[in-house]
């Protein structure tokens, strides 16, 4: 008992003697947490808030939404409400008239329509956003082009290669006819929103810099995105999984140098078995000695629960680049550049972040779409 009492006394003396130090450390970590969390909170708050759009430009892009969906509010409604937006949402269509009306009232959209075709027939609308389930993208993208609308459609644009080629041919034929009439060509944009953020643009600039990066030796992509609809299955599981896989393929394609040639040797796409396999040859120049076999395998596990990740790492012969959360960098991200000859010294690794005003990837995408149309 005596030993226990002495130990408690010594412990108390020790704690109180070091109390100022402990208090200072705690205070430092509290301030550090506030310093990190406040900008993050502002960026997250920006996603769901509107700003007065004071633009008086009569040529602002007038967008109609096909589908009263959840993604539409983030991709178009919130994005177009920002003060620097060059577009405005003027209508929403749903197969259910009651749902369309409720959606329009909730988000202050002037017009609502029963059925998608009714919106396409409205001459006041010059462009449409298609955020309906993937299996309907092909049908309504074609109908929108035939109606003379510019189209921003969620990815993937179709379920297979044949449908994509059919849409491209229709767009080319339509624009050829419009050119003869002196009209501007229609714009069709697939909604890979992350490509338009300054983080992705900066990464692409580095990836294209052969003098810095050198020859590509390895591309590593880590992607997981928790989706309750996929986790609990249902009739839409097949296309929901396809909706996720396309991000992986797109990011790999994004990482390749502009002069790279990719020849697909074999491919297996089975949404039923939840499996994608792709085998391809990547040739970085005309020299066969520099060709590299690249085997890419993707597996989707609908019952897997893990933290979301969207990280890219490209290793070149001279340097490497790593981008954490390249998909949603407005929430958080980091870009790291490291020469290949580095031995781990911190002064040889460059890290940077590009947040700007906290604009979302969807804001940048909508702005790019509007500029392409005008």
PDB file of N, CA, C and O in Angstrom, residues 111-156:
ATOM      1  N   UNK A 111     -40.234  26.004 -64.773  1.00  0.00           N
ATOM      2  CA  UNK A 111     -41.169  25.156 -65.516  1.00  0.00           C
ATOM      3  C   UNK A 111     -40.949  23.679 -65.184  1.00  0.00           C
ATOM      4  O   UNK A 111     -39.831  23.264 -64.855  1.00  0.00           O
ATOM      5  N   UNK A 112     -42.020  22.921 -65.273  1.00  0.00           N
ATOM      6  CA  UNK A 112     -41.926  21.477 -65.080  1.00  0.00           C
ATOM      7  C   UNK A 112     -42.783  20.785 -66.133  1.00  0.00           C
ATOM      8  O   UNK A 112     -43.762  21.344 -66.649  1.00  0.00           O
ATOM      9  N   UNK A 113     -42.409  19.548 -66.475  1.00  0.00           N
ATOM     10  CA  UNK A 113     -43.030  18.839 -67.580  1.00  0.00           C
ATOM     11  C   UNK A 113     -43.343  17.399 -67.177  1.00  0.00           C
ATOM     12  O   UNK A 113     -42.594  16.781 -66.424  1.00  0.00           O
ATOM     13  N   UNK A 114     -44.426  16.898 -67.716  1.00  0.00           N
ATOM     14  CA  UNK A 114     -44.738  15.487 -67.559  1.00  0.00           C
ATOM     15  C   UNK A 114     -44.220  14.750 -68.784  1.00  0.00           C
ATOM     16  O   UNK A 114     -44.707  14.933 -69.901  1.00  0.00           O
ATOM     17  N   UNK A 115     -43.186  13.966 -68.589  1.00  0.00           N
ATOM     18  CA  UNK A 115     -42.553  13.259 -69.699  1.00  0.00           C
ATOM     19  C   UNK A 115     -41.363  14.025 -70.250  1.00  0.00           C
ATOM     20  O   UNK A 115     -41.370  15.261 -70.315  1.00  0.00           O
ATOM     21  N   UNK A 116     -40.344  13.283 -70.643  1.00  0.00           N
ATOM     22  CA  UNK A 116     -39.110  13.893 -71.124  1.00  0.00           C
ATOM     23  C   UNK A 116     -39.288  14.572 -72.484  1.00  0.00           C
ATOM     24  O   UNK A 116     -38.689  15.610 -72.767  1.00  0.00           O
ATOM     25  N   UNK A 117     -40.103  14.002 -73.344  1.00  0.00           N
ATOM     26  CA  UNK A 117     -40.277  14.552 -74.679  1.00  0.00           C
ATOM     27  C   UNK A 117     -40.900  15.945 -74.635  1.00  0.00           C
ATOM     28  O   UNK A 117     -40.581  16.801 -75.470  1.00  0.00           O
ATOM     29  N   UNK A 118     -41.749  16.196 -73.649  1.00  0.00           N
ATOM     30  CA  UNK A 118     -42.380  17.510 -73.524  1.00  0.00           C
ATOM     31  C   UNK A 118     -41.334  18.596 -73.298  1.00  0.00           C
ATOM     32  O   UNK A 118     -41.445  19.707 -73.837  1.00  0.00           O
ATOM     33  N   UNK A 119     -40.314  18.279 -72.520  1.00  0.00           N
ATOM     34  CA  UNK A 119     -39.233  19.245 -72.305  1.00  0.00           C
ATOM     35  C   UNK A 119     -38.422  19.452 -73.582  1.00  0.00           C
ATOM     36  O   UNK A 119     -38.063  20.585 -73.919  1.00  0.00           O
ATOM     37  N   UNK A 120     -38.128  18.365 -74.286  1.00  0.00           N
ATOM     38  CA  UNK A 120     -37.348  18.471 -75.529  1.00  0.00           C
ATOM     39  C   UNK A 120     -38.082  19.292 -76.590  1.00  0.00           C
ATOM     40  O   UNK A 120     -37.448  19.919 -77.446  1.00  0.00           O
ATOM     41  N   UNK A 121     -39.401  19.295 -76.531  1.00  0.00           N
ATOM     42  CA  UNK A 121     -40.185  20.041 -77.518  1.00  0.00           C
ATOM     43  C   UNK A 121     -40.257  21.535 -77.222  1.00  0.00           C
ATOM     44  O   UNK A 121     -40.737  22.309 -78.059  1.00  0.00           O
ATOM     45  N   UNK A 122     -39.787  21.931 -76.047  1.00  0.00           N
ATOM     46  CA  UNK A 122     -39.813  23.349 -75.659  1.00  0.00           C
ATOM     47  C   UNK A 122     -38.664  24.086 -76.351  1.00  0.00           C
ATOM     48  O   UNK A 122     -37.487  23.829 -76.075  1.00  0.00           O
ATOM     49  N   UNK A 123     -38.986  25.025 -77.234  1.00  0.00           N
ATOM     50  CA  UNK A 123     -37.971  25.755 -78.006  1.00  0.00           C
ATOM     51  C   UNK A 123     -37.157  26.716 -77.138  1.00  0.00           C
ATOM     52  O   UNK A 123     -36.074  27.148 -77.541  1.00  0.00           O
ATOM     53  N   UNK A 124     -37.691  27.068 -75.965  1.00  0.00           N
ATOM     54  CA  UNK A 124     -36.972  28.000 -75.105  1.00  0.00           C
ATOM     55  C   UNK A 124     -35.712  27.363 -74.517  1.00  0.00           C
ATOM     56  O   UNK A 124     -34.744  28.048 -74.185  1.00  0.00           O
ATOM     57  N   UNK A 125     -35.712  26.056 -74.376  1.00  0.00           N
ATOM     58  CA  UNK A 125     -34.577  25.337 -73.787  1.00  0.00           C
ATOM     59  C   UNK A 125     -33.577  24.983 -74.876  1.00  0.00           C
ATOM     60  O   UNK A 125     -33.935  24.379 -75.885  1.00  0.00           O
ATOM     61  N   UNK A 126     -32.321  25.374 -74.672  1.00  0.00           N
ATOM     62  CA  UNK A 126     -31.306  25.105 -75.705  1.00  0.00           C
ATOM     63  C   UNK A 126     -30.356  23.966 -75.353  1.00  0.00           C
ATOM     64  O   UNK A 126     -29.581  23.520 -76.194  1.00  0.00           O
ATOM     65  N   UNK A 127     -30.419  23.483 -74.113  1.00  0.00           N
ATOM     66  CA  UNK A 127     -29.546  22.368 -73.729  1.00  0.00           C
ATOM     67  C   UNK A 127     -30.224  21.539 -72.652  1.00  0.00           C
ATOM     68  O   UNK A 127     -31.090  22.035 -71.920  1.00  0.00           O
ATOM     69  N   UNK A 128     -29.812  20.271 -72.544  1.00  0.00           N
ATOM     70  CA  UNK A 128     -30.420  19.400 -71.540  1.00  0.00           C
ATOM     71  C   UNK A 128     -29.347  18.667 -70.750  1.00  0.00           C
ATOM     72  O   UNK A 128     -28.256  18.394 -71.262  1.00  0.00           O
ATOM     73  N   UNK A 129     -29.682  18.391 -69.511  1.00  0.00           N
ATOM     74  CA  UNK A 129     -28.848  17.541 -68.658  1.00  0.00           C
ATOM     75  C   UNK A 129     -29.595  16.236 -68.460  1.00  0.00           C
ATOM     76  O   UNK A 129     -30.757  16.236 -68.026  1.00  0.00           O
ATOM     77  N   UNK A 130     -28.942  15.126 -68.785  1.00  0.00           N
ATOM     78  CA  UNK A 130     -29.568  13.812 -68.675  1.00  0.00           C
ATOM     79  C   UNK A 130     -28.954  13.073 -67.488  1.00  0.00           C
ATOM     80  O   UNK A 130     -27.804  12.623 -67.545  1.00  0.00           O
ATOM     81  N   UNK A 131     -29.723  12.989 -66.416  1.00  0.00           N
ATOM     82  CA  UNK A 131     -29.247  12.332 -65.197  1.00  0.00           C
ATOM     83  C   UNK A 131     -30.122  11.166 -64.799  1.00  0.00           C
ATOM     84  O   UNK A 131     -30.240  10.853 -63.619  1.00  0.00           O
ATOM     85  N   UNK A 132     -30.740  10.541 -65.783  1.00  0.00           N
ATOM     86  CA  UNK A 132     -31.618   9.390 -65.548  1.00  0.00           C
ATOM     87  C   UNK A 132     -30.781   8.106 -65.502  1.00  0.00           C
ATOM     88  O   UNK A 132     -29.590   8.141 -65.815  1.00  0.00           O
ATOM     89  N   UNK A 133     -31.362   6.953 -65.127  1.00  0.00           N
ATOM     90  CA  UNK A 133     -30.582   5.713 -65.076  1.00  0.00           C
ATOM     91  C   UNK A 133     -29.863   5.408 -66.384  1.00  0.00           C
ATOM     92  O   UNK A 133     -30.334   5.750 -67.470  1.00  0.00           O
ATOM     93  N   UNK A 134     -28.722   4.754 -66.273  1.00  0.00           N
ATOM     94  CA  UNK A 134     -27.813   4.545 -67.398  1.00  0.00           C
ATOM     95  C   UNK A 134     -28.476   3.855 -68.590  1.00  0.00           C
ATOM     96  O   UNK A 134     -28.190   4.195 -69.738  1.00  0.00           O
ATOM     97  N   UNK A 135     -29.371   2.921 -68.345  1.00  0.00           N
ATOM     98  CA  UNK A 135     -29.966   2.179 -69.451  1.00  0.00           C
ATOM     99  C   UNK A 135     -30.842   3.038 -70.349  1.00  0.00           C
ATOM    100  O   UNK A 135     -31.202   2.625 -71.457  1.00  0.00           O
ATOM    101  N   UNK A 136     -31.157   4.266 -69.902  1.00  0.00           N
ATOM    102  CA  UNK A 136     -31.972   5.166 -70.716  1.00  0.00           C
ATOM    103  C   UNK A 136     -31.150   6.274 -71.385  1.00  0.00           C
ATOM    104  O   UNK A 136     -31.701   7.101 -72.111  1.00  0.00           O
ATOM    105  N   UNK A 137     -29.863   6.303 -71.122  1.00  0.00           N
ATOM    106  CA  UNK A 137     -29.017   7.363 -71.700  1.00  0.00           C
ATOM    107  C   UNK A 137     -29.043   7.340 -73.221  1.00  0.00           C
ATOM    108  O   UNK A 137     -29.152   8.390 -73.875  1.00  0.00           O
ATOM    109  N   UNK A 138     -28.903   6.173 -73.793  1.00  0.00           N
ATOM    110  CA  UNK A 138     -28.827   6.039 -75.254  1.00  0.00           C
ATOM    111  C   UNK A 138     -30.077   6.596 -75.923  1.00  0.00           C
ATOM    112  O   UNK A 138     -29.997   7.429 -76.840  1.00  0.00           O
ATOM    113  N   UNK A 139     -31.233   6.172 -75.463  1.00  0.00           N
ATOM    114  CA  UNK A 139     -32.493   6.588 -76.074  1.00  0.00           C
ATOM    115  C   UNK A 139     -32.686   8.093 -76.008  1.00  0.00           C
ATOM    116  O   UNK A 139     -32.986   8.744 -77.029  1.00  0.00           O
ATOM    117  N   UNK A 140     -32.490   8.672 -74.837  1.00  0.00           N
ATOM    118  CA  UNK A 140     -32.823  10.083 -74.678  1.00  0.00           C
ATOM    119  C   UNK A 140     -31.721  11.024 -75.125  1.00  0.00           C
ATOM    120  O   UNK A 140     -31.972  12.187 -75.435  1.00  0.00           O
ATOM    121  N   UNK A 141     -30.487  10.545 -75.203  1.00  0.00           N
ATOM    122  CA  UNK A 141     -29.430  11.350 -75.815  1.00  0.00           C
ATOM    123  C   UNK A 141     -29.712  11.504 -77.307  1.00  0.00           C
ATOM    124  O   UNK A 141     -29.574  12.599 -77.867  1.00  0.00           O
ATOM    125  N   UNK A 142     -30.107  10.429 -77.962  1.00  0.00           N
ATOM    126  CA  UNK A 142     -30.459  10.494 -79.386  1.00  0.00           C
ATOM    127  C   UNK A 142     -31.646  11.427 -79.613  1.00  0.00           C
ATOM    128  O   UNK A 142     -31.624  12.270 -80.524  1.00  0.00           O
ATOM    129  N   UNK A 143     -32.671  11.301 -78.781  1.00  0.00           N
ATOM    130  CA  UNK A 143     -33.852  12.146 -78.946  1.00  0.00           C
ATOM    131  C   UNK A 143     -33.526  13.621 -78.704  1.00  0.00           C
ATOM    132  O   UNK A 143     -34.090  14.503 -79.357  1.00  0.00           O
ATOM    133  N   UNK A 144     -32.615  13.887 -77.774  1.00  0.00           N
ATOM    134  CA  UNK A 144     -32.214  15.271 -77.497  1.00  0.00           C
ATOM    135  C   UNK A 144     -31.459  15.862 -78.679  1.00  0.00           C
ATOM    136  O   UNK A 144     -31.654  17.030 -79.047  1.00  0.00           O
ATOM    137  N   UNK A 145     -30.588  15.072 -79.302  1.00  0.00           N
ATOM    138  CA  UNK A 145     -29.849  15.540 -80.475  1.00  0.00           C
ATOM    139  C   UNK A 145     -30.804  15.807 -81.630  1.00  0.00           C
ATOM    140  O   UNK A 145     -30.710  16.831 -82.321  1.00  0.00           O
ATOM    141  N   UNK A 146     -31.745  14.903 -81.834  1.00  0.00           N
ATOM    142  CA  UNK A 146     -32.739  15.089 -82.901  1.00  0.00           C
ATOM    143  C   UNK A 146     -33.566  16.343 -82.657  1.00  0.00           C
ATOM    144  O   UNK A 146     -33.954  17.057 -83.598  1.00  0.00           O
ATOM    145  N   UNK A 147     -33.812  16.670 -81.361  1.00  0.00           N
ATOM    146  CA  UNK A 147     -34.576  17.866 -81.010  1.00  0.00           C
ATOM    147  C   UNK A 147     -33.738  19.133 -81.112  1.00  0.00           C
ATOM    148  O   UNK A 147     -34.257  20.238 -80.884  1.00  0.00           O
ATOM    149  N   UNK A 148     -32.447  18.997 -81.437  1.00  0.00           N
ATOM    150  CA  UNK A 148     -31.589  20.163 -81.595  1.00  0.00           C
ATOM    151  C   UNK A 148     -31.058  20.739 -80.301  1.00  0.00           C
ATOM    152  O   UNK A 148     -30.763  21.934 -80.222  1.00  0.00           O
ATOM    153  N   UNK A 149     -30.910  19.900 -79.279  1.00  0.00           N
ATOM    154  CA  UNK A 149     -30.424  20.365 -77.982  1.00  0.00           C
ATOM    155  C   UNK A 149     -28.951  19.995 -77.779  1.00  0.00           C
ATOM    156  O   UNK A 149     -28.502  18.924 -78.201  1.00  0.00           O
ATOM    157  N   UNK A 150     -28.215  20.869 -77.120  1.00  0.00           N
ATOM    158  CA  UNK A 150     -26.894  20.520 -76.616  1.00  0.00           C
ATOM    159  C   UNK A 150     -27.100  19.585 -75.428  1.00  0.00           C
ATOM    160  O   UNK A 150     -28.067  19.742 -74.664  1.00  0.00           O
ATOM    161  N   UNK A 151     -26.192  18.623 -75.256  1.00  0.00           N
ATOM    162  CA  UNK A 151     -26.436  17.578 -74.261  1.00  0.00           C
ATOM    163  C   UNK A 151     -25.255  17.420 -73.310  1.00  0.00           C
ATOM    164  O   UNK A 151     -24.111  17.244 -73.739  1.00  0.00           O
ATOM    165  N   UNK A 152     -25.559  17.462 -72.021  1.00  0.00           N
ATOM    166  CA  UNK A 152     -24.631  17.047 -70.968  1.00  0.00           C
ATOM    167  C   UNK A 152     -25.248  15.812 -70.341  1.00  0.00           C
ATOM    168  O   UNK A 152     -26.297  15.887 -69.699  1.00  0.00           O
ATOM    169  N   UNK A 153     -24.626  14.650 -70.566  1.00  0.00           N
ATOM    170  CA  UNK A 153     -25.205  13.388 -70.114  1.00  0.00           C
ATOM    171  C   UNK A 153     -24.270  12.725 -69.115  1.00  0.00           C
ATOM    172  O   UNK A 153     -23.047  12.747 -69.263  1.00  0.00           O
ATOM    173  N   UNK A 154     -24.878  12.143 -68.082  1.00  0.00           N
ATOM    174  CA  UNK A 154     -24.078  11.454 -67.082  1.00  0.00           C
ATOM    175  C   UNK A 154     -23.354  10.254 -67.693  1.00  0.00           C
ATOM    176  O   UNK A 154     -23.806   9.658 -68.664  1.00  0.00           O
ATOM    177  N   UNK A 155     -22.227   9.925 -67.099  1.00  0.00           N
ATOM    178  CA  UNK A 155     -21.457   8.782 -67.584  1.00  0.00           C
ATOM    179  C   UNK A 155     -22.028   7.494 -67.003  1.00  0.00           C
ATOM    180  O   UNK A 155     -22.662   7.513 -65.935  1.00  0.00           O
ATOM    181  N   UNK A 156     -21.831   6.365 -67.684  1.00  0.00           N
ATOM    182  CA  UNK A 156     -21.375   6.287 -69.069  1.00  0.00           C
ATOM    183  C   UNK A 156     -22.507   6.664 -70.024  1.00  0.00           C
ATOM    184  O   UNK A 156     -23.679   6.467 -69.713  1.00  0.00           O
TER     185      UNK A 156
END
